[in-house]
PDB file of C-alpha atoms in Angstrom:
ATOM      1  CA  MET H   1     169.047  13.725 139.661  1.00  0.00           C
ATOM      2  CA  LYS H   2     167.180  15.733 137.076  1.00  0.00           C
ATOM      3  CA  ALA H   3     165.710  19.125 137.993  1.00  0.00           C
ATOM      4  CA  VAL H   4     164.225  22.061 136.112  1.00  0.00           C
ATOM      5  CA  GLN H   5     165.646  25.550 136.433  1.00  0.00           C
ATOM      6  CA  PHE H   6     165.974  28.831 134.590  1.00  0.00           C
ATOM      7  CA  THR H   7     168.972  31.147 134.525  1.00  0.00           C
ATOM      8  CA  ARG H   8     167.252  34.081 132.846  1.00  0.00           C
ATOM      9  CA  PHE H   9     163.722  35.442 132.698  1.00  0.00           C
ATOM     10  CA  GLY H  10     161.586  35.002 129.643  1.00  0.00           C
ATOM     11  CA  SER H  11     159.293  32.664 127.717  1.00  0.00           C
ATOM     12  CA  PRO H  12     158.674  29.025 128.728  1.00  0.00           C
ATOM     13  CA  GLY H  13     161.705  28.133 126.633  1.00  0.00           C
ATOM     14  CA  VAL H  14     164.039  29.412 129.374  1.00  0.00           C
ATOM     15  CA  LEU H  15     163.129  26.352 131.465  1.00  0.00           C
ATOM     16  CA  GLU H  16     165.816  23.698 131.137  1.00  0.00           C
ATOM     17  CA  VAL H  17     166.501  20.289 132.645  1.00  0.00           C
ATOM     18  CA  VAL H  18     169.806  20.086 134.498  1.00  0.00           C
ATOM     19  CA  GLU H  19     171.672  17.359 136.364  1.00  0.00           C
ATOM     20  CA  LEU H  20     172.173  18.057 140.080  1.00  0.00           C
ATOM     21  CA  PRO H  21     173.434  15.920 142.958  1.00  0.00           C
ATOM     22  CA  VAL H  22     170.710  14.028 144.818  1.00  0.00           C
ATOM     23  CA  PRO H  23     170.338  15.955 148.100  1.00  0.00           C
ATOM     24  CA  GLU H  24     171.681  14.192 151.168  1.00  0.00           C
ATOM     25  CA  PRO H  25     169.154  14.216 154.036  1.00  0.00           C
ATOM     26  CA  GLY H  26     170.681  15.941 157.051  1.00  0.00           C
ATOM     27  CA  PRO H  27     169.924  15.391 160.731  1.00  0.00           C
ATOM     28  CA  GLY H  28     166.184  14.898 161.205  1.00  0.00           C
ATOM     29  CA  GLU H  29     165.538  15.054 157.452  1.00  0.00           C
ATOM     30  CA  VAL H  30     164.133  12.589 154.950  1.00  0.00           C
ATOM     31  CA  LEU H  31     164.722  12.215 151.241  1.00  0.00           C
ATOM     32  CA  VAL H  32     161.501  12.207 149.214  1.00  0.00           C
ATOM     33  CA  ARG H  33     161.314  10.739 145.717  1.00  0.00           C
ATOM     34  CA  VAL H  34     158.968  13.093 143.883  1.00  0.00           C
ATOM     35  CA  HIS H  35     156.076  11.468 141.998  1.00  0.00           C
ATOM     36  CA  ALA H  36     154.144  14.695 141.333  1.00  0.00           C
ATOM     37  CA  ALA H  37     155.167  18.344 141.503  1.00  0.00           C
ATOM     38  CA  GLY H  38     152.500  21.007 141.265  1.00  0.00           C
ATOM     39  CA  VAL H  39     152.739  23.740 138.627  1.00  0.00           C
ATOM     40  CA  ASN H  40     151.173  27.064 139.584  1.00  0.00           C
ATOM     41  CA  PHE H  41     150.294  30.261 137.734  1.00  0.00           C
ATOM     42  CA  PHE H  42     152.503  32.360 140.006  1.00  0.00           C
ATOM     43  CA  GLU H  43     155.485  30.263 138.842  1.00  0.00           C
ATOM     44  CA  VAL H  44     154.607  31.178 135.254  1.00  0.00           C
ATOM     45  CA  LEU H  45     154.651  34.839 136.272  1.00  0.00           C
ATOM     46  CA  MET H  46     157.890  34.382 138.232  1.00  0.00           C
ATOM     47  CA  ARG H  47     159.622  32.784 135.245  1.00  0.00           C
ATOM     48  CA  ALA H  48     158.719  35.846 133.161  1.00  0.00           C
ATOM     49  CA  ASP H  49     159.675  38.254 135.989  1.00  0.00           C
ATOM     50  CA  ARG H  50     156.072  39.449 136.204  1.00  0.00           C
ATOM     51  CA  TYR H  51     155.441  38.323 139.786  1.00  0.00           C
ATOM     52  CA  ALA H  52     155.251  40.571 142.835  1.00  0.00           C
ATOM     53  CA  VAL H  53     158.664  39.247 143.951  1.00  0.00           C
ATOM     54  CA  THR H  54     161.683  38.792 141.660  1.00  0.00           C
ATOM     55  CA  PRO H  55     163.563  35.571 142.502  1.00  0.00           C
ATOM     56  CA  ASP H  56     167.316  35.173 142.521  1.00  0.00           C
ATOM     57  CA  LEU H  57     168.818  33.257 139.610  1.00  0.00           C
ATOM     58  CA  PRO H  58     169.358  30.441 138.880  1.00  0.00           C
ATOM     59  CA  MET H  59     165.862  29.487 140.007  1.00  0.00           C
ATOM     60  CA  SER H  60     164.374  25.999 140.322  1.00  0.00           C
ATOM     61  CA  PRO H  61     160.602  26.451 140.631  1.00  0.00           C
ATOM     62  CA  GLY H  62     158.181  24.282 142.571  1.00  0.00           C
ATOM     63  CA  VAL H  63     156.706  24.691 146.041  1.00  0.00           C
ATOM     64  CA  GLU H  64     154.578  21.534 146.442  1.00  0.00           C
ATOM     65  CA  VAL H  65     155.419  17.900 145.859  1.00  0.00           C
ATOM     66  CA  ALA H  66     154.045  14.476 146.668  1.00  0.00           C
ATOM     67  CA  GLY H  67     155.944  11.205 146.665  1.00  0.00           C
ATOM     68  CA  THR H  68     157.495   8.493 148.805  1.00  0.00           C
ATOM     69  CA  ILE H  69     160.172   8.683 151.472  1.00  0.00           C
ATOM     70  CA  GLU H  70     163.322   7.023 150.142  1.00  0.00           C
ATOM     71  CA  ARG H  71     165.865   7.571 152.910  1.00  0.00           C
ATOM     72  CA  ALA H  72     166.052   8.889 156.458  1.00  0.00           C
ATOM     73  CA  GLY H  73     168.869  11.109 157.676  1.00  0.00           C
ATOM     74  CA  PRO H  74     170.576  10.876 161.064  1.00  0.00           C
ATOM     75  CA  GLY H  75     168.017  11.027 163.865  1.00  0.00           C
ATOM     76  CA  ALA H  76     165.002  10.740 161.570  1.00  0.00           C
ATOM     77  CA  ASP H  77     162.514   7.927 162.107  1.00  0.00           C
ATOM     78  CA  ARG H  78     163.482   5.095 159.733  1.00  0.00           C
ATOM     79  CA  SER H  79     159.958   3.673 159.911  1.00  0.00           C
ATOM     80  CA  LEU H  80     158.960   6.573 157.641  1.00  0.00           C
ATOM     81  CA  ILE H  81     160.824   5.006 154.713  1.00  0.00           C
ATOM     82  CA  GLY H  82     158.351   3.977 152.014  1.00  0.00           C
ATOM     83  CA  MET H  83     155.557   6.213 153.322  1.00  0.00           C
ATOM     84  CA  ARG H  84     153.417   8.113 150.794  1.00  0.00           C
ATOM     85  CA  VAL H  85     153.649  11.799 151.689  1.00  0.00           C
ATOM     86  CA  ALA H  86     152.724  15.315 150.663  1.00  0.00           C
ATOM     87  CA  VAL H  87     155.294  18.066 151.163  1.00  0.00           C
ATOM     88  CA  PRO H  88     154.026  21.685 151.198  1.00  0.00           C
ATOM     89  CA  LEU H  89     157.423  23.302 150.640  1.00  0.00           C
ATOM     90  CA  PHE H  90     155.883  26.796 150.597  1.00  0.00           C
ATOM     91  CA  ALA H  91     154.628  26.318 154.161  1.00  0.00           C
ATOM     92  CA  ILE H  92     158.128  25.650 155.543  1.00  0.00           C
ATOM     93  CA  GLY H  93     159.844  28.613 153.935  1.00  0.00           C
ATOM     94  CA  ARG H  94     160.971  26.782 150.795  1.00  0.00           C
ATOM     95  CA  GLY H  95     160.013  28.817 147.757  1.00  0.00           C
ATOM     96  CA  SER H  96     161.745  26.636 145.184  1.00  0.00           C
ATOM     97  CA  GLY H  97     163.133  23.228 144.322  1.00  0.00           C
ATOM     98  CA  GLY H  98     159.989  21.188 143.680  1.00  0.00           C
ATOM     99  CA  TYR H  99     160.516  20.624 139.942  1.00  0.00           C
ATOM    100  CA  ALA H 100     162.961  17.799 140.631  1.00  0.00           C
ATOM    101  CA  GLU H 101     163.247  14.047 141.110  1.00  0.00           C
ATOM    102  CA  PHE H 102     164.115  14.342 144.812  1.00  0.00           C
ATOM    103  CA  VAL H 103     163.784  16.803 147.680  1.00  0.00           C
ATOM    104  CA  ALA H 104     165.243  16.598 151.196  1.00  0.00           C
ATOM    105  CA  VAL H 105     163.112  18.117 153.959  1.00  0.00           C
ATOM    106  CA  ASP H 106     162.695  18.011 157.721  1.00  0.00           C
ATOM    107  CA  SER H 107     160.761  14.881 158.624  1.00  0.00           C
ATOM    108  CA  GLY H 108     158.276  17.013 160.563  1.00  0.00           C
ATOM    109  CA  ALA H 109     157.310  18.829 157.359  1.00  0.00           C
ATOM    110  CA  VAL H 110     155.882  15.803 155.548  1.00  0.00           C
ATOM    111  CA  MET H 111     152.265  14.700 155.780  1.00  0.00           C
ATOM    112  CA  GLN H 112     151.170  11.113 155.330  1.00  0.00           C
ATOM    113  CA  LEU H 113     148.953  10.748 152.299  1.00  0.00           C
ATOM    114  CA  PRO H 114     145.855   8.512 152.393  1.00  0.00           C
ATOM    115  CA  ASP H 115     146.065   5.628 149.937  1.00  0.00           C
ATOM    116  CA  ALA H 116     142.856   6.847 148.274  1.00  0.00           C
ATOM    117  CA  VAL H 117     144.468  10.188 147.328  1.00  0.00           C
ATOM    118  CA  SER H 118     146.773  10.119 144.308  1.00  0.00           C
ATOM    119  CA  PHE H 119     150.080  11.965 144.246  1.00  0.00           C
ATOM    120  CA  GLU H 120     148.689  14.223 141.519  1.00  0.00           C
ATOM    121  CA  ALA H 121     145.594  15.064 143.566  1.00  0.00           C
ATOM    122  CA  ALA H 122     147.744  15.785 146.606  1.00  0.00           C
ATOM    123  CA  ALA H 123     149.725  18.309 144.569  1.00  0.00           C
ATOM    124  CA  GLY H 124     146.458  20.038 143.682  1.00  0.00           C
ATOM    125  CA  LEU H 125     145.323  20.253 147.289  1.00  0.00           C
ATOM    126  CA  MET H 126     148.306  22.136 148.668  1.00  0.00           C
ATOM    127  CA  VAL H 127     148.708  25.682 147.270  1.00  0.00           C
ATOM    128  CA  GLN H 128     145.386  25.660 145.448  1.00  0.00           C
ATOM    129  CA  GLY H 129     143.389  23.678 147.989  1.00  0.00           C
ATOM    130  CA  LEU H 130     144.565  25.860 150.857  1.00  0.00           C
ATOM    131  CA  THR H 131     143.876  28.982 148.779  1.00  0.00           C
ATOM    132  CA  ALA H 132     140.278  27.908 148.145  1.00  0.00           C
ATOM    133  CA  LEU H 133     139.786  26.936 151.787  1.00  0.00           C
ATOM    134  CA  HIS H 134     141.104  30.238 153.135  1.00  0.00           C
ATOM    135  CA  LEU H 135     139.222  32.324 150.578  1.00  0.00           C
ATOM    136  CA  LEU H 136     136.019  30.878 151.997  1.00  0.00           C
ATOM    137  CA  ARG H 137     137.154  31.503 155.550  1.00  0.00           C
ATOM    138  CA  ARG H 138     137.916  35.115 154.739  1.00  0.00           C
ATOM    139  CA  SER H 139     134.542  35.557 153.049  1.00  0.00           C
ATOM    140  CA  PRO H 140     132.095  32.731 153.859  1.00  0.00           C
ATOM    141  CA  ALA H 141     129.726  31.778 151.045  1.00  0.00           C
ATOM    142  CA  LYS H 142     126.876  30.529 153.233  1.00  0.00           C
ATOM    143  CA  GLY H 143     123.579  32.078 152.133  1.00  0.00           C
ATOM    144  CA  LYS H 144     125.275  34.243 149.491  1.00  0.00           C
ATOM    145  CA  ASN H 145     125.196  34.489 145.720  1.00  0.00           C
ATOM    146  CA  VAL H 146     128.843  34.015 144.777  1.00  0.00           C
ATOM    147  CA  LEU H 147     130.821  34.301 141.553  1.00  0.00           C
ATOM    148  CA  VAL H 148     134.013  32.273 141.084  1.00  0.00           C
ATOM    149  CA  SER H 149     136.450  33.581 138.475  1.00  0.00           C
ATOM    150  CA  ALA H 150     138.573  31.135 136.422  1.00  0.00           C
ATOM    151  CA  ALA H 151     136.176  28.532 137.743  1.00  0.00           C
ATOM    152  CA  ALA H 152     137.716  25.591 135.886  1.00  0.00           C
ATOM    153  CA  GLY H 153     141.248  26.324 137.070  1.00  0.00           C
ATOM    154  CA  GLY H 154     143.056  24.734 139.979  1.00  0.00           C
ATOM    155  CA  VAL H 155     141.755  27.133 142.632  1.00  0.00           C
ATOM    156  CA  GLY H 156     138.427  27.837 140.934  1.00  0.00           C
ATOM    157  CA  SER H 157     137.396  24.201 140.487  1.00  0.00           C
ATOM    158  CA  LEU H 158     138.012  23.531 144.184  1.00  0.00           C
ATOM    159  CA  LEU H 159     136.369  26.782 145.234  1.00  0.00           C
ATOM    160  CA  VAL H 160     133.182  25.921 143.339  1.00  0.00           C
ATOM    161  CA  GLN H 161     132.935  22.661 145.271  1.00  0.00           C
ATOM    162  CA  LEU H 162     133.825  24.112 148.665  1.00  0.00           C
ATOM    163  CA  ALA H 163     131.441  27.050 148.245  1.00  0.00           C
ATOM    164  CA  ARG H 164     128.655  24.579 147.546  1.00  0.00           C
ATOM    165  CA  ARG H 165     129.618  22.634 150.704  1.00  0.00           C
ATOM    166  CA  ASP H 166     129.749  25.927 152.618  1.00  0.00           C
ATOM    167  CA  GLY H 167     126.067  26.533 151.865  1.00  0.00           C
ATOM    168  CA  ALA H 168     126.213  29.160 149.135  1.00  0.00           C
ATOM    169  CA  LYS H 169     122.776  30.268 147.971  1.00  0.00           C
ATOM    170  CA  MET H 170     123.985  30.284 144.360  1.00  0.00           C
ATOM    171  CA  VAL H 171     127.369  29.488 142.814  1.00  0.00           C
ATOM    172  CA  ILE H 172     128.051  31.118 139.451  1.00  0.00           C
ATOM    173  CA  ALA H 173     131.126  29.937 137.578  1.00  0.00           C
ATOM    174  CA  ALA H 174     132.904  32.394 135.274  1.00  0.00           C
ATOM    175  CA  ALA H 175     134.859  30.547 132.583  1.00  0.00           C
ATOM    176  CA  SER H 176     135.956  31.205 129.023  1.00  0.00           C
ATOM    177  CA  SER H 177     134.982  28.068 127.088  1.00  0.00           C
ATOM    178  CA  ASN H 178     132.143  25.586 126.785  1.00  0.00           C
ATOM    179  CA  GLU H 179     134.407  22.835 128.137  1.00  0.00           C
ATOM    180  CA  LYS H 180     135.369  24.862 131.193  1.00  0.00           C
ATOM    181  CA  ARG H 181     131.814  25.930 131.913  1.00  0.00           C
ATOM    182  CA  ALA H 182     130.601  22.333 131.593  1.00  0.00           C
ATOM    183  CA  LEU H 183     133.291  21.202 134.032  1.00  0.00           C
ATOM    184  CA  SER H 184     132.272  23.882 136.533  1.00  0.00           C
ATOM    185  CA  LEU H 185     128.629  22.827 136.328  1.00  0.00           C
ATOM    186  CA  SER H 186     129.599  19.179 136.824  1.00  0.00           C
ATOM    187  CA  LEU H 187     131.455  20.158 139.992  1.00  0.00           C
ATOM    188  CA  GLY H 188     128.426  21.836 141.543  1.00  0.00           C
ATOM    189  CA  ALA H 189     128.059  25.331 140.097  1.00  0.00           C
ATOM    190  CA  ASP H 190     124.418  26.367 139.647  1.00  0.00           C
ATOM    191  CA  HIS H 191     125.118  28.491 136.589  1.00  0.00           C
ATOM    192  CA  ALA H 192     128.025  29.395 134.344  1.00  0.00           C
ATOM    193  CA  ALA H 193     128.873  32.684 132.642  1.00  0.00           C
ATOM    194  CA  ASP H 194     131.143  33.235 129.635  1.00  0.00           C
ATOM    195  CA  TYR H 195     133.246  36.175 130.779  1.00  0.00           C
ATOM    196  CA  THR H 196     134.584  36.657 127.241  1.00  0.00           C
ATOM    197  CA  ALA H 197     131.071  37.446 125.923  1.00  0.00           C
ATOM    198  CA  PRO H 198     129.919  41.082 125.745  1.00  0.00           C
ATOM    199  CA  GLY H 199     127.500  41.938 128.521  1.00  0.00           C
ATOM    200  CA  TRP H 200     128.183  38.822 130.583  1.00  0.00           C
ATOM    201  CA  GLN H 201     127.718  40.908 133.722  1.00  0.00           C
ATOM    202  CA  GLY H 202     124.075  41.406 132.775  1.00  0.00           C
ATOM    203  CA  HIS H 203     123.630  37.636 132.632  1.00  0.00           C
ATOM    204  CA  VAL H 204     124.935  37.390 136.209  1.00  0.00           C
ATOM    205  CA  LYS H 205     122.544  40.107 137.327  1.00  0.00           C
ATOM    206  CA  ARG H 206     119.587  38.393 135.708  1.00  0.00           C
ATOM    207  CA  LEU H 207     120.488  35.154 137.478  1.00  0.00           C
ATOM    208  CA  THR H 208     120.511  36.990 140.805  1.00  0.00           C
ATOM    209  CA  GLY H 209     117.247  38.883 140.407  1.00  0.00           C
ATOM    210  CA  GLY H 210     118.862  42.016 139.042  1.00  0.00           C
ATOM    211  CA  LEU H 211     121.299  42.475 141.931  1.00  0.00           C
ATOM    212  CA  GLY H 212     124.587  40.770 141.076  1.00  0.00           C
ATOM    213  CA  ALA H 213     126.905  38.557 143.101  1.00  0.00           C
ATOM    214  CA  ASP H 214     127.249  39.239 146.831  1.00  0.00           C
ATOM    215  CA  ILE H 215     130.841  37.940 146.706  1.00  0.00           C
ATOM    216  CA  ILE H 216     133.210  37.668 143.772  1.00  0.00           C
ATOM    217  CA  TYR H 217     136.267  35.487 144.404  1.00  0.00           C
ATOM    218  CA  GLU H 218     138.743  37.045 141.972  1.00  0.00           C
ATOM    219  CA  THR H 219     141.973  35.202 141.159  1.00  0.00           C
ATOM    220  CA  VAL H 220     142.632  36.601 137.665  1.00  0.00           C
ATOM    221  CA  GLY H 221     143.305  40.311 138.159  1.00  0.00           C
ATOM    222  CA  GLY H 222     143.964  43.007 135.591  1.00  0.00           C
ATOM    223  CA  ALA H 223     141.137  43.812 133.189  1.00  0.00           C
ATOM    224  CA  PHE H 224     138.930  41.043 134.587  1.00  0.00           C
ATOM    225  CA  SER H 225     138.741  42.743 137.980  1.00  0.00           C
ATOM    226  CA  ARG H 226     137.380  45.903 136.396  1.00  0.00           C
ATOM    227  CA  ALA H 227     134.899  43.978 134.269  1.00  0.00           C
ATOM    228  CA  ALA H 228     133.752  41.924 137.254  1.00  0.00           C
ATOM    229  CA  LEU H 229     132.618  45.043 139.097  1.00  0.00           C
ATOM    230  CA  GLY H 230     129.668  45.155 136.706  1.00  0.00           C
ATOM    231  CA  ALA H 231     128.510  41.833 138.153  1.00  0.00           C
ATOM    232  CA  LEU H 232     128.920  42.842 141.823  1.00  0.00           C
ATOM    233  CA  ALA H 233     125.813  43.563 143.878  1.00  0.00           C
ATOM    234  CA  PRO H 234     125.344  46.742 145.938  1.00  0.00           C
ATOM    235  CA  CYS H 235     127.070  46.170 149.289  1.00  0.00           C
ATOM    236  CA  GLY H 236     128.933  43.298 147.599  1.00  0.00           C
ATOM    237  CA  GLU H 237     132.496  42.236 148.223  1.00  0.00           C
ATOM    238  CA  LEU H 238     135.318  41.732 145.736  1.00  0.00           C
ATOM    239  CA  VAL H 239     137.873  39.337 147.242  1.00  0.00           C
ATOM    240  CA  LEU H 240     141.063  39.949 145.268  1.00  0.00           C
ATOM    241  CA  ALA H 241     143.540  37.072 145.334  1.00  0.00           C
ATOM    242  CA  ALA H 242     145.439  38.087 142.175  1.00  0.00           C
ATOM    243  CA  MET H 243     148.612  39.147 143.960  1.00  0.00           C
ATOM    244  CA  GLY H 244     150.598  41.684 141.966  1.00  0.00           C
ATOM    245  CA  ARG H 245     147.888  42.046 139.310  1.00  0.00           C
ATOM    246  CA  PHE H 246     145.690  44.789 140.782  1.00  0.00           C
ATOM    247  CA  GLY H 247     143.861  46.369 137.864  1.00  0.00           C
ATOM    248  CA  LEU H 248     141.384  48.768 139.470  1.00  0.00           C
ATOM    249  CA  GLN H 249     141.693  52.502 139.006  1.00  0.00           C
ATOM    250  CA  ALA H 250     140.691  55.336 141.325  1.00  0.00           C
ATOM    251  CA  ALA H 251     137.417  55.862 139.438  1.00  0.00           C
ATOM    252  CA  ASP H 252     136.530  52.195 139.924  1.00  0.00           C
ATOM    253  CA  VAL H 253     137.090  52.429 143.653  1.00  0.00           C
ATOM    254  CA  GLU H 254     135.043  55.634 143.878  1.00  0.00           C
ATOM    255  CA  HIS H 255     132.162  53.896 142.101  1.00  0.00           C
ATOM    256  CA  MET H 256     132.432  50.997 144.552  1.00  0.00           C
ATOM    257  CA  LEU H 257     132.220  53.388 147.477  1.00  0.00           C
ATOM    258  CA  ASP H 258     129.061  54.911 146.005  1.00  0.00           C
ATOM    259  CA  ASP H 259     127.507  51.418 145.922  1.00  0.00           C
ATOM    260  CA  ASN H 260     128.698  50.493 149.425  1.00  0.00           C
ATOM    261  CA  GLN H 261     130.899  47.814 147.909  1.00  0.00           C
ATOM    262  CA  SER H 262     134.214  46.693 149.356  1.00  0.00           C
ATOM    263  CA  ILE H 263     137.530  45.170 148.286  1.00  0.00           C
ATOM    264  CA  LYS H 264     139.149  42.557 150.473  1.00  0.00           C
ATOM    265  CA  GLY H 265     142.747  41.594 149.808  1.00  0.00           C
ATOM    266  CA  PHE H 266     143.887  37.998 149.970  1.00  0.00           C
ATOM    267  CA  SER H 267     147.400  36.581 150.295  1.00  0.00           C
ATOM    268  CA  LEU H 268     147.764  32.964 151.414  1.00  0.00           C
ATOM    269  CA  LEU H 269     151.154  32.772 153.105  1.00  0.00           C
ATOM    270  CA  PRO H 270     150.491  35.259 155.945  1.00  0.00           C
ATOM    271  CA  LEU H 271     147.403  33.231 156.910  1.00  0.00           C
ATOM    272  CA  LEU H 272     149.304  29.979 157.400  1.00  0.00           C
ATOM    273  CA  THR H 273     150.673  28.470 160.606  1.00  0.00           C
ATOM    274  CA  PRO H 274     152.534  25.137 160.845  1.00  0.00           C
ATOM    275  CA  GLN H 275     149.773  23.463 162.820  1.00  0.00           C
ATOM    276  CA  GLY H 276     147.046  25.087 160.759  1.00  0.00           C
ATOM    277  CA  VAL H 277     148.564  23.813 157.516  1.00  0.00           C
ATOM    278  CA  ARG H 278     148.624  20.255 158.844  1.00  0.00           C
ATOM    279  CA  GLU H 279     145.032  20.442 160.037  1.00  0.00           C
ATOM    280  CA  ASP H 280     143.766  22.077 156.849  1.00  0.00           C
ATOM    281  CA  LEU H 281     145.559  19.642 154.534  1.00  0.00           C
ATOM    282  CA  ALA H 282     144.302  16.723 156.605  1.00  0.00           C
ATOM    283  CA  GLU H 283     140.767  18.053 156.095  1.00  0.00           C
ATOM    284  CA  LEU H 284     141.268  18.442 152.342  1.00  0.00           C
ATOM    285  CA  PHE H 285     142.846  14.991 151.994  1.00  0.00           C
ATOM    286  CA  GLU H 286     139.980  13.463 153.955  1.00  0.00           C
ATOM    287  CA  LEU H 287     137.405  15.102 151.691  1.00  0.00           C
ATOM    288  CA  ALA H 288     139.262  13.912 148.591  1.00  0.00           C
ATOM    289  CA  ALA H 289     139.670  10.380 149.954  1.00  0.00           C
ATOM    290  CA  ALA H 290     135.923  10.223 150.662  1.00  0.00           C
ATOM    291  CA  GLY H 291     135.080  11.403 147.143  1.00  0.00           C
ATOM    292  CA  ALA H 292     133.586  14.646 148.469  1.00  0.00           C
ATOM    293  CA  LEU H 293     136.188  16.853 146.737  1.00  0.00           C
ATOM    294  CA  THR H 294     137.458  16.302 143.203  1.00  0.00           C
ATOM    295  CA  VAL H 295     140.853  17.473 141.991  1.00  0.00           C
ATOM    296  CA  PHE H 296     140.492  17.665 138.232  1.00  0.00           C
ATOM    297  CA  ASP H 297     143.503  16.407 136.279  1.00  0.00           C
ATOM    298  CA  GLY H 298     144.658  19.324 134.158  1.00  0.00           C
ATOM    299  CA  GLY H 299     147.590  17.543 132.541  1.00  0.00           C
ATOM    300  CA  ARG H 300     150.648  15.521 133.497  1.00  0.00           C
ATOM    301  CA  PHE H 301     153.992  16.419 131.976  1.00  0.00           C
ATOM    302  CA  PRO H 302     157.445  14.836 132.413  1.00  0.00           C
ATOM    303  CA  LEU H 303     160.185  17.123 133.692  1.00  0.00           C
ATOM    304  CA  HIS H 304     161.621  17.665 130.209  1.00  0.00           C
ATOM    305  CA  GLN H 305     158.237  19.084 129.150  1.00  0.00           C
ATOM    306  CA  ALA H 306     158.047  21.672 131.926  1.00  0.00           C
ATOM    307  CA  ALA H 307     157.936  24.391 129.267  1.00  0.00           C
ATOM    308  CA  GLU H 308     154.826  22.769 127.769  1.00  0.00           C
ATOM    309  CA  ALA H 309     153.204  22.713 131.196  1.00  0.00           C
ATOM    310  CA  HIS H 310     153.866  26.446 131.525  1.00  0.00           C
ATOM    311  CA  ARG H 311     152.507  27.091 128.046  1.00  0.00           C
ATOM    312  CA  ALA H 312     149.302  25.222 128.891  1.00  0.00           C
ATOM    313  CA  ILE H 313     148.749  27.429 131.929  1.00  0.00           C
ATOM    314  CA  GLU H 314     149.900  30.652 130.292  1.00  0.00           C
ATOM    315  CA  GLY H 315     147.653  30.066 127.296  1.00  0.00           C
ATOM    316  CA  ARG H 316     144.661  29.371 129.555  1.00  0.00           C
ATOM    317  CA  ARG H 317     144.359  25.925 127.948  1.00  0.00           C
ATOM    318  CA  ALA H 318     144.572  24.004 131.197  1.00  0.00           C
ATOM    319  CA  VAL H 319     141.691  23.083 133.445  1.00  0.00           C
ATOM    320  CA  GLY H 320     142.153  21.764 136.981  1.00  0.00           C
ATOM    321  CA  LYS H 321     145.645  20.980 138.254  1.00  0.00           C
ATOM    322  CA  VAL H 322     148.738  20.748 136.067  1.00  0.00           C
ATOM    323  CA  VAL H 323     151.580  18.610 137.443  1.00  0.00           C
ATOM    324  CA  LEU H 324     155.047  17.444 136.527  1.00  0.00           C
ATOM    325  CA  VAL H 325     155.672  13.717 136.945  1.00  0.00           C
ATOM    326  CA  PRO H 326     159.418  13.057 137.274  1.00  0.00           C
TER     327      PRO H 326
END
C-alpha cells in the first residue's frame, strides 16, 4: 500500500510517499480501507519539529481516518465487512499511521458512520469536532459574548456553530480574510472581526458595549494570544488551546490579574475516555447527519500531494477541514 512518511524534520517537501506492506489484521482486528484521512495543524508543527512533543523517525502522520472495513482478523465479527466507519486513532493510543491506504485496528475502536455523513466530514468531526465540543464544556458559551479565533478553520468553524447551539449571547468570529469572515457569518456568527487590522480589539469592544468578549476560545497562540487580551472583558476568560505555543509574558499575566481575568488551559487527550469518545462522536455524527452541523470542505488532496495539503494549512490558505483521499 501507499503511505506518507517523513524521515527528517523540515518543510512540507520532507513528506514522501512510500510503499509499505498492507497491515494484516490480528486477532479481534479489522482492516480498514481509508477513504479520507484528516490533516491537522499539529501535524504540520510535528513535521517541522515545532510541536510540544518530538516524534521518533521515520514518522507516518495521521490520527483520524474514515473508510470501509475490508477484512476481519481472527475472532473479529465478519458481519462488519463492508461497514462505513470512522476510526479515531488518537483516542486508542495511535499517534500515527493515518496518511495511508489501509489501517488495521481493534474492531472495538471503529464507529459506524451514518450514510448521511461523508467520509470527509467524519474526518473533520474527530480531532476538531471533539476539540470544539470539549472547549464548550470547559467554558460554556450560554449567555456569554464569545470570540472564536481562526473562526474559519477546522475547529473554529465547528466552534462557531456549537457556541450558537449552546446559547451564546453573541458569537464574534476572528478571521483574516473577507472569504473566511463571510464563511463564519454563514455558519452562525453574529459578527466578524479582521484580526489583521490595526485596532481590531476596539471593534470587538464596540460590539459588546465597550466591555469585550467574556470568553475567547484561542487556538492560534503566539502573538495572537497577546493581541487578543485587548478584546477580553474584565473578569473574562482566555481559553488557550494552542498547545506548545504559549505567547503570554509575565507583564501580560499581571495585567490580566489586575482586570480579574483568567487563563484556562486546554488539552484534548486528557479529557477523553473510550466510552466518552464514542458518545461524543455519535452526537457529532447525528448533528451532521441531521444537517445541524456543517463540516466545511477545506480541500481534498491525494496522498502524493500531502505536501500541498500541509502548505495550505501552514500558509493559512485553508478553511474548514483539509483531508487526504487515498
